[in-house]
Amino acid sequence: GKLCYVPPPGLAFDPAQAKAELAQAKAELGPRFPTEIVYKFNLGVEQHKLIAEYLQAQWSSVLGVRVRLEQQEWQVFLNDTRKLEYQVARLGWIGTAADPEVEFVRIWRCDSPNNRPQWCNPRFDGLLDEAATMTDPRARLAKVREAEAILVDEAPIIPMYVYTQRNLVRPYVRGLATNLFALPALWRAWRDPRSE
């Protein structure tokens, strides 16, 4: 009975298909096909470096693609991605509301300043426009899912992982509820002396 959003399935791990797509790109581009791919990511977060190193190793071993990693200071990185001065770049997004359209799908609209690959699909935008006028939450989310399926099919982005949260709470702490935004309301937490 709860309203729930289930996103469309993404691309599966398919090395054979990836190799076929890579061979097609090499044939189409000929000598313009790059000898290495530059993967940019921002400094300051160790996870970003670990993910970059993992991708570098996987793309090399599975696809035979050379990947050079390039770390950049945050403002330089943002400037480069805004100006499309990258081949592959690591970006992330964290939502502040439990709404896929508002928080995640909408950023890929043609005119969104956060649409770093500058991908544009008028049908995608039209479906989101339709969803914005709907009052039935289930019908609205079905329309959002239809738009998101276009995004997944055209693949201007590669969703890699979802942030998770782990919380260790002492048994005597009460009122500390975990929420999907990883922003627990500490003002509601209290210490129960009977449980210490």
PDB file of C-alpha atoms in Angstrom:
ATOM      1  CA  GLY A   1       0.000   0.000   0.000  1.00  0.00           C
ATOM      2  CA  LYS A   2       2.976   2.367   0.074  1.00  0.00           C
ATOM      3  CA  LEU A   3       3.904   4.521  -2.870  1.00  0.00           C
ATOM      4  CA  CYS A   4       7.210   3.254  -4.218  1.00  0.00           C
ATOM      5  CA  TYR A   5       9.355   4.120  -7.208  1.00  0.00           C
ATOM      6  CA  VAL A   6      11.168   1.331  -9.004  1.00  0.00           C
ATOM      7  CA  PRO A   7      13.601   2.665 -11.608  1.00  0.00           C
ATOM      8  CA  PRO A   8      13.933   0.972 -14.996  1.00  0.00           C
ATOM      9  CA  PRO A   9      16.701  -1.636 -15.167  1.00  0.00           C
ATOM     10  CA  GLY A  10      20.076  -0.329 -16.254  1.00  0.00           C
ATOM     11  CA  LEU A  11      22.611  -1.862 -18.564  1.00  0.00           C
ATOM     12  CA  ALA A  12      23.833  -5.293 -17.501  1.00  0.00           C
ATOM     13  CA  PHE A  13      27.477  -6.309 -17.261  1.00  0.00           C
ATOM     14  CA  ASP A  14      28.105  -7.650 -20.750  1.00  0.00           C
ATOM     15  CA  PRO A  15      31.807  -7.729 -21.726  1.00  0.00           C
ATOM     16  CA  ALA A  16      31.094  -9.238 -25.148  1.00  0.00           C
ATOM     17  CA  GLN A  17      28.623  -6.459 -26.029  1.00  0.00           C
ATOM     18  CA  ALA A  18      31.000  -3.814 -24.649  1.00  0.00           C
ATOM     19  CA  LYS A  19      33.828  -5.184 -26.822  1.00  0.00           C
ATOM     20  CA  ALA A  20      31.545  -5.172 -29.873  1.00  0.00           C
ATOM     21  CA  GLU A  21      30.537  -1.530 -29.192  1.00  0.00           C
ATOM     22  CA  LEU A  22      34.198  -0.604 -28.714  1.00  0.00           C
ATOM     23  CA  ALA A  23      35.159  -2.299 -31.999  1.00  0.00           C
ATOM     24  CA  GLN A  24      32.366  -0.417 -33.776  1.00  0.00           C
ATOM     25  CA  ALA A  25      33.555   2.902 -32.312  1.00  0.00           C
ATOM     26  CA  LYS A  26      37.142   2.160 -33.398  1.00  0.00           C
ATOM     27  CA  ALA A  27      35.956   1.323 -36.918  1.00  0.00           C
ATOM     28  CA  GLU A  28      33.839   4.475 -37.168  1.00  0.00           C
ATOM     29  CA  LEU A  29      36.476   6.829 -35.751  1.00  0.00           C
ATOM     30  CA  GLY A  30      39.503   5.197 -37.321  1.00  0.00           C
ATOM     31  CA  PRO A  31      42.662   7.152 -36.466  1.00  0.00           C
ATOM     32  CA  ARG A  32      40.603   9.665 -34.430  1.00  0.00           C
ATOM     33  CA  PHE A  33      39.868   6.963 -31.827  1.00  0.00           C
ATOM     34  CA  PRO A  34      41.845   7.933 -28.698  1.00  0.00           C
ATOM     35  CA  THR A  35      44.788   5.776 -27.648  1.00  0.00           C
ATOM     36  CA  GLU A  36      43.844   6.406 -24.017  1.00  0.00           C
ATOM     37  CA  ILE A  37      40.829   7.685 -22.135  1.00  0.00           C
ATOM     38  CA  VAL A  38      41.269  10.404 -19.531  1.00  0.00           C
ATOM     39  CA  TYR A  39      39.113   9.908 -16.434  1.00  0.00           C
ATOM     40  CA  LYS A  40      38.772  13.090 -14.348  1.00  0.00           C
ATOM     41  CA  PHE A  41      37.689  13.224 -10.735  1.00  0.00           C
ATOM     42  CA  ASN A  42      37.955  15.693  -7.901  1.00  0.00           C
ATOM     43  CA  LEU A  43      40.490  15.648  -5.089  1.00  0.00           C
ATOM     44  CA  GLY A  44      39.551  15.368  -1.469  1.00  0.00           C
ATOM     45  CA  VAL A  45      37.524  12.165  -1.277  1.00  0.00           C
ATOM     46  CA  GLU A  46      39.415   8.879  -1.067  1.00  0.00           C
ATOM     47  CA  GLN A  47      36.405   6.919  -2.431  1.00  0.00           C
ATOM     48  CA  HIS A  48      36.580   8.844  -5.700  1.00  0.00           C
ATOM     49  CA  LYS A  49      40.200   7.779  -6.161  1.00  0.00           C
ATOM     50  CA  LEU A  50      39.421   4.150  -5.292  1.00  0.00           C
ATOM     51  CA  ILE A  51      36.556   4.055  -7.794  1.00  0.00           C
ATOM     52  CA  ALA A  52      38.755   5.647 -10.461  1.00  0.00           C
ATOM     53  CA  GLU A  53      41.490   3.061  -9.877  1.00  0.00           C
ATOM     54  CA  TYR A  54      38.945   0.243 -10.003  1.00  0.00           C
ATOM     55  CA  LEU A  55      37.533   1.496 -13.327  1.00  0.00           C
ATOM     56  CA  GLN A  56      41.031   1.950 -14.708  1.00  0.00           C
ATOM     57  CA  ALA A  57      41.890  -1.667 -13.861  1.00  0.00           C
ATOM     58  CA  GLN A  58      38.576  -3.088 -15.133  1.00  0.00           C
ATOM     59  CA  TRP A  59      38.523  -1.170 -18.402  1.00  0.00           C
ATOM     60  CA  SER A  60      42.111  -2.234 -19.006  1.00  0.00           C
ATOM     61  CA  SER A  61      41.665  -5.929 -18.206  1.00  0.00           C
ATOM     62  CA  VAL A  62      38.177  -6.441 -19.676  1.00  0.00           C
ATOM     63  CA  LEU A  63      38.284  -4.077 -22.664  1.00  0.00           C
ATOM     64  CA  GLY A  64      41.984  -3.460 -23.243  1.00  0.00           C
ATOM     65  CA  VAL A  65      41.460   0.295 -22.904  1.00  0.00           C
ATOM     66  CA  ARG A  66      44.214   2.482 -21.456  1.00  0.00           C
ATOM     67  CA  VAL A  67      42.852   4.903 -18.877  1.00  0.00           C
ATOM     68  CA  ARG A  68      44.791   7.833 -17.452  1.00  0.00           C
ATOM     69  CA  LEU A  69      43.504   9.198 -14.165  1.00  0.00           C
ATOM     70  CA  GLU A  70      43.478  12.945 -13.614  1.00  0.00           C
ATOM     71  CA  GLN A  71      42.687  14.422 -10.205  1.00  0.00           C
ATOM     72  CA  GLN A  72      41.602  18.040 -10.074  1.00  0.00           C
ATOM     73  CA  GLU A  73      40.793  20.580  -7.395  1.00  0.00           C
ATOM     74  CA  TRP A  74      37.003  20.858  -7.046  1.00  0.00           C
ATOM     75  CA  GLN A  75      36.517  24.271  -8.687  1.00  0.00           C
ATOM     76  CA  VAL A  76      38.794  23.376 -11.614  1.00  0.00           C
ATOM     77  CA  PHE A  77      36.924  20.097 -12.021  1.00  0.00           C
ATOM     78  CA  LEU A  78      33.523  21.840 -12.023  1.00  0.00           C
ATOM     79  CA  ASN A  79      34.764  24.387 -14.552  1.00  0.00           C
ATOM     80  CA  ASP A  80      36.131  21.683 -16.875  1.00  0.00           C
ATOM     81  CA  THR A  81      32.938  19.631 -16.746  1.00  0.00           C
ATOM     82  CA  ARG A  82      30.789  22.713 -17.409  1.00  0.00           C
ATOM     83  CA  LYS A  83      32.884  23.488 -20.494  1.00  0.00           C
ATOM     84  CA  LEU A  84      32.823  19.821 -21.643  1.00  0.00           C
ATOM     85  CA  GLU A  85      36.604  19.592 -21.256  1.00  0.00           C
ATOM     86  CA  TYR A  86      36.628  15.913 -20.328  1.00  0.00           C
ATOM     87  CA  GLN A  87      36.226  12.467 -21.832  1.00  0.00           C
ATOM     88  CA  VAL A  88      34.941  10.729 -18.692  1.00  0.00           C
ATOM     89  CA  ALA A  89      34.253  12.486 -15.383  1.00  0.00           C
ATOM     90  CA  ARG A  90      33.064  11.269 -11.989  1.00  0.00           C
ATOM     91  CA  LEU A  91      30.142  13.218 -10.637  1.00  0.00           C
ATOM     92  CA  GLY A  92      27.642  12.417  -7.940  1.00  0.00           C
ATOM     93  CA  TRP A  93      24.344  13.626  -6.624  1.00  0.00           C
ATOM     94  CA  ILE A  94      22.647  13.393  -3.260  1.00  0.00           C
ATOM     95  CA  GLY A  95      18.930  13.938  -2.896  1.00  0.00           C
ATOM     96  CA  THR A  96      17.189  15.942  -0.211  1.00  0.00           C
ATOM     97  CA  ALA A  97      13.643  14.741  -0.877  1.00  0.00           C
ATOM     98  CA  ALA A  98      12.160  11.298  -1.445  1.00  0.00           C
ATOM     99  CA  ASP A  99      11.214  12.057  -5.037  1.00  0.00           C
ATOM    100  CA  PRO A 100      13.139  10.601  -7.997  1.00  0.00           C
ATOM    101  CA  GLU A 101      11.936  13.200 -10.488  1.00  0.00           C
ATOM    102  CA  VAL A 102      12.710  16.216  -8.359  1.00  0.00           C
ATOM    103  CA  GLU A 103      16.034  14.913  -7.099  1.00  0.00           C
ATOM    104  CA  PHE A 104      17.604  12.802  -9.817  1.00  0.00           C
ATOM    105  CA  VAL A 105      15.777  12.557 -13.135  1.00  0.00           C
ATOM    106  CA  ARG A 106      15.176  16.277 -13.634  1.00  0.00           C
ATOM    107  CA  ILE A 107      18.902  17.129 -13.729  1.00  0.00           C
ATOM    108  CA  TRP A 108      19.115  15.509 -17.188  1.00  0.00           C
ATOM    109  CA  ARG A 109      16.663  17.955 -18.785  1.00  0.00           C
ATOM    110  CA  CYS A 110      18.064  19.785 -21.817  1.00  0.00           C
ATOM    111  CA  ASP A 111      18.307  23.128 -19.990  1.00  0.00           C
ATOM    112  CA  SER A 112      19.575  21.884 -16.614  1.00  0.00           C
ATOM    113  CA  PRO A 113      22.860  23.493 -15.503  1.00  0.00           C
ATOM    114  CA  ASN A 114      23.800  20.170 -13.854  1.00  0.00           C
ATOM    115  CA  ASN A 115      23.430  18.228 -17.104  1.00  0.00           C
ATOM    116  CA  ARG A 116      27.204  17.993 -17.543  1.00  0.00           C
ATOM    117  CA  PRO A 117      27.229  15.820 -20.700  1.00  0.00           C
ATOM    118  CA  GLN A 118      24.715  18.286 -22.184  1.00  0.00           C
ATOM    119  CA  TRP A 119      22.594  15.371 -23.338  1.00  0.00           C
ATOM    120  CA  CYS A 120      19.275  16.517 -24.716  1.00  0.00           C
ATOM    121  CA  ASN A 121      16.193  14.524 -25.634  1.00  0.00           C
ATOM    122  CA  PRO A 122      12.963  16.481 -26.258  1.00  0.00           C
ATOM    123  CA  ARG A 123      10.819  13.370 -25.634  1.00  0.00           C
ATOM    124  CA  PHE A 124      12.447  12.965 -22.196  1.00  0.00           C
ATOM    125  CA  ASP A 125      11.722  16.624 -21.364  1.00  0.00           C
ATOM    126  CA  GLY A 126       8.147  16.258 -22.641  1.00  0.00           C
ATOM    127  CA  LEU A 127       7.473  13.284 -20.381  1.00  0.00           C
ATOM    128  CA  LEU A 128       8.766  15.223 -17.373  1.00  0.00           C
ATOM    129  CA  ASP A 129       6.553  18.170 -18.368  1.00  0.00           C
ATOM    130  CA  GLU A 130       3.569  15.792 -18.461  1.00  0.00           C
ATOM    131  CA  ALA A 131       4.507  14.330 -15.074  1.00  0.00           C
ATOM    132  CA  ALA A 132       4.674  17.815 -13.548  1.00  0.00           C
ATOM    133  CA  THR A 133       0.971  18.369 -14.323  1.00  0.00           C
ATOM    134  CA  MET A 134      -0.244  15.084 -12.819  1.00  0.00           C
ATOM    135  CA  THR A 135      -1.922  14.906  -9.430  1.00  0.00           C
ATOM    136  CA  ASP A 136      -2.120  11.109  -9.122  1.00  0.00           C
ATOM    137  CA  PRO A 137       1.223  10.107  -7.523  1.00  0.00           C
ATOM    138  CA  ARG A 138       1.321   6.627  -9.089  1.00  0.00           C
ATOM    139  CA  ALA A 139       0.567   7.923 -12.588  1.00  0.00           C
ATOM    140  CA  ARG A 140       3.148  10.682 -12.121  1.00  0.00           C
ATOM    141  CA  LEU A 141       5.858   8.209 -11.097  1.00  0.00           C
ATOM    142  CA  ALA A 142       4.946   5.950 -14.030  1.00  0.00           C
ATOM    143  CA  LYS A 143       5.527   8.921 -16.359  1.00  0.00           C
ATOM    144  CA  VAL A 144       8.842   9.702 -14.614  1.00  0.00           C
ATOM    145  CA  ARG A 145       9.868   6.061 -15.034  1.00  0.00           C
ATOM    146  CA  GLU A 146       9.040   6.266 -18.749  1.00  0.00           C
ATOM    147  CA  ALA A 147      11.315   9.306 -19.049  1.00  0.00           C
ATOM    148  CA  GLU A 148      14.057   7.630 -17.047  1.00  0.00           C
ATOM    149  CA  ALA A 149      13.897   4.604 -19.382  1.00  0.00           C
ATOM    150  CA  ILE A 150      14.915   6.932 -22.237  1.00  0.00           C
ATOM    151  CA  LEU A 151      17.871   8.153 -20.176  1.00  0.00           C
ATOM    152  CA  VAL A 152      18.929   4.578 -19.396  1.00  0.00           C
ATOM    153  CA  ASP A 153      18.543   3.496 -23.037  1.00  0.00           C
ATOM    154  CA  GLU A 154      20.588   6.368 -24.480  1.00  0.00           C
ATOM    155  CA  ALA A 155      23.210   6.091 -21.689  1.00  0.00           C
ATOM    156  CA  PRO A 156      24.735   9.605 -21.552  1.00  0.00           C
ATOM    157  CA  ILE A 157      25.737   8.687 -17.984  1.00  0.00           C
ATOM    158  CA  ILE A 158      26.949   5.507 -16.301  1.00  0.00           C
ATOM    159  CA  PRO A 159      25.370   5.078 -12.861  1.00  0.00           C
ATOM    160  CA  MET A 160      28.064   3.358 -10.817  1.00  0.00           C
ATOM    161  CA  TYR A 161      27.011   3.121  -7.206  1.00  0.00           C
ATOM    162  CA  VAL A 162      24.616   4.350  -4.566  1.00  0.00           C
ATOM    163  CA  TYR A 163      25.818   5.935  -1.353  1.00  0.00           C
ATOM    164  CA  THR A 164      25.037   3.893   1.720  1.00  0.00           C
ATOM    165  CA  GLN A 165      25.066   4.727   5.377  1.00  0.00           C
ATOM    166  CA  ARG A 166      26.078   2.692   8.385  1.00  0.00           C
ATOM    167  CA  ASN A 167      25.272   3.827  11.880  1.00  0.00           C
ATOM    168  CA  LEU A 168      26.582   2.408  15.116  1.00  0.00           C
ATOM    169  CA  VAL A 169      24.378   3.473  18.017  1.00  0.00           C
ATOM    170  CA  ARG A 170      24.867   2.628  21.672  1.00  0.00           C
ATOM    171  CA  PRO A 171      22.001   0.635  23.200  1.00  0.00           C
ATOM    172  CA  TYR A 172      21.127   3.485  25.588  1.00  0.00           C
ATOM    173  CA  VAL A 173      20.563   6.053  22.817  1.00  0.00           C
ATOM    174  CA  ARG A 174      16.896   6.634  22.073  1.00  0.00           C
ATOM    175  CA  GLY A 175      15.054   8.730  19.496  1.00  0.00           C
ATOM    176  CA  LEU A 176      17.814   8.624  16.840  1.00  0.00           C
ATOM    177  CA  ALA A 177      16.033   7.723  13.628  1.00  0.00           C
ATOM    178  CA  THR A 178      18.007   7.082  10.463  1.00  0.00           C
ATOM    179  CA  ASN A 179      16.558   8.636   7.337  1.00  0.00           C
ATOM    180  CA  LEU A 180      17.330   8.315   3.653  1.00  0.00           C
ATOM    181  CA  PHE A 181      19.129  11.665   3.564  1.00  0.00           C
ATOM    182  CA  ALA A 182      21.747  10.611   6.158  1.00  0.00           C
ATOM    183  CA  LEU A 183      20.742  13.650   8.230  1.00  0.00           C
ATOM    184  CA  PRO A 184      19.540  12.244  11.550  1.00  0.00           C
ATOM    185  CA  ALA A 185      17.642  14.681  13.761  1.00  0.00           C
ATOM    186  CA  LEU A 186      20.069  14.783  16.687  1.00  0.00           C
ATOM    187  CA  TRP A 187      17.824  17.152  18.629  1.00  0.00           C
ATOM    188  CA  ARG A 188      15.401  14.238  19.071  1.00  0.00           C
ATOM    189  CA  ALA A 189      18.028  11.851  20.428  1.00  0.00           C
ATOM    190  CA  TRP A 190      18.319  11.268  24.147  1.00  0.00           C
ATOM    191  CA  ARG A 191      20.206   9.084  26.541  1.00  0.00           C
ATOM    192  CA  ASP A 192      18.231   6.516  28.546  1.00  0.00           C
ATOM    193  CA  PRO A 193      20.011   6.043  31.903  1.00  0.00           C
ATOM    194  CA  ARG A 194      18.002   2.872  32.585  1.00  0.00           C
ATOM    195  CA  SER A 195      19.730   1.131  29.648  1.00  0.00           C
ATOM    196  CA  GLU A 196      23.312   2.018  30.517  1.00  0.00           C
TER     197      GLU A 196
END
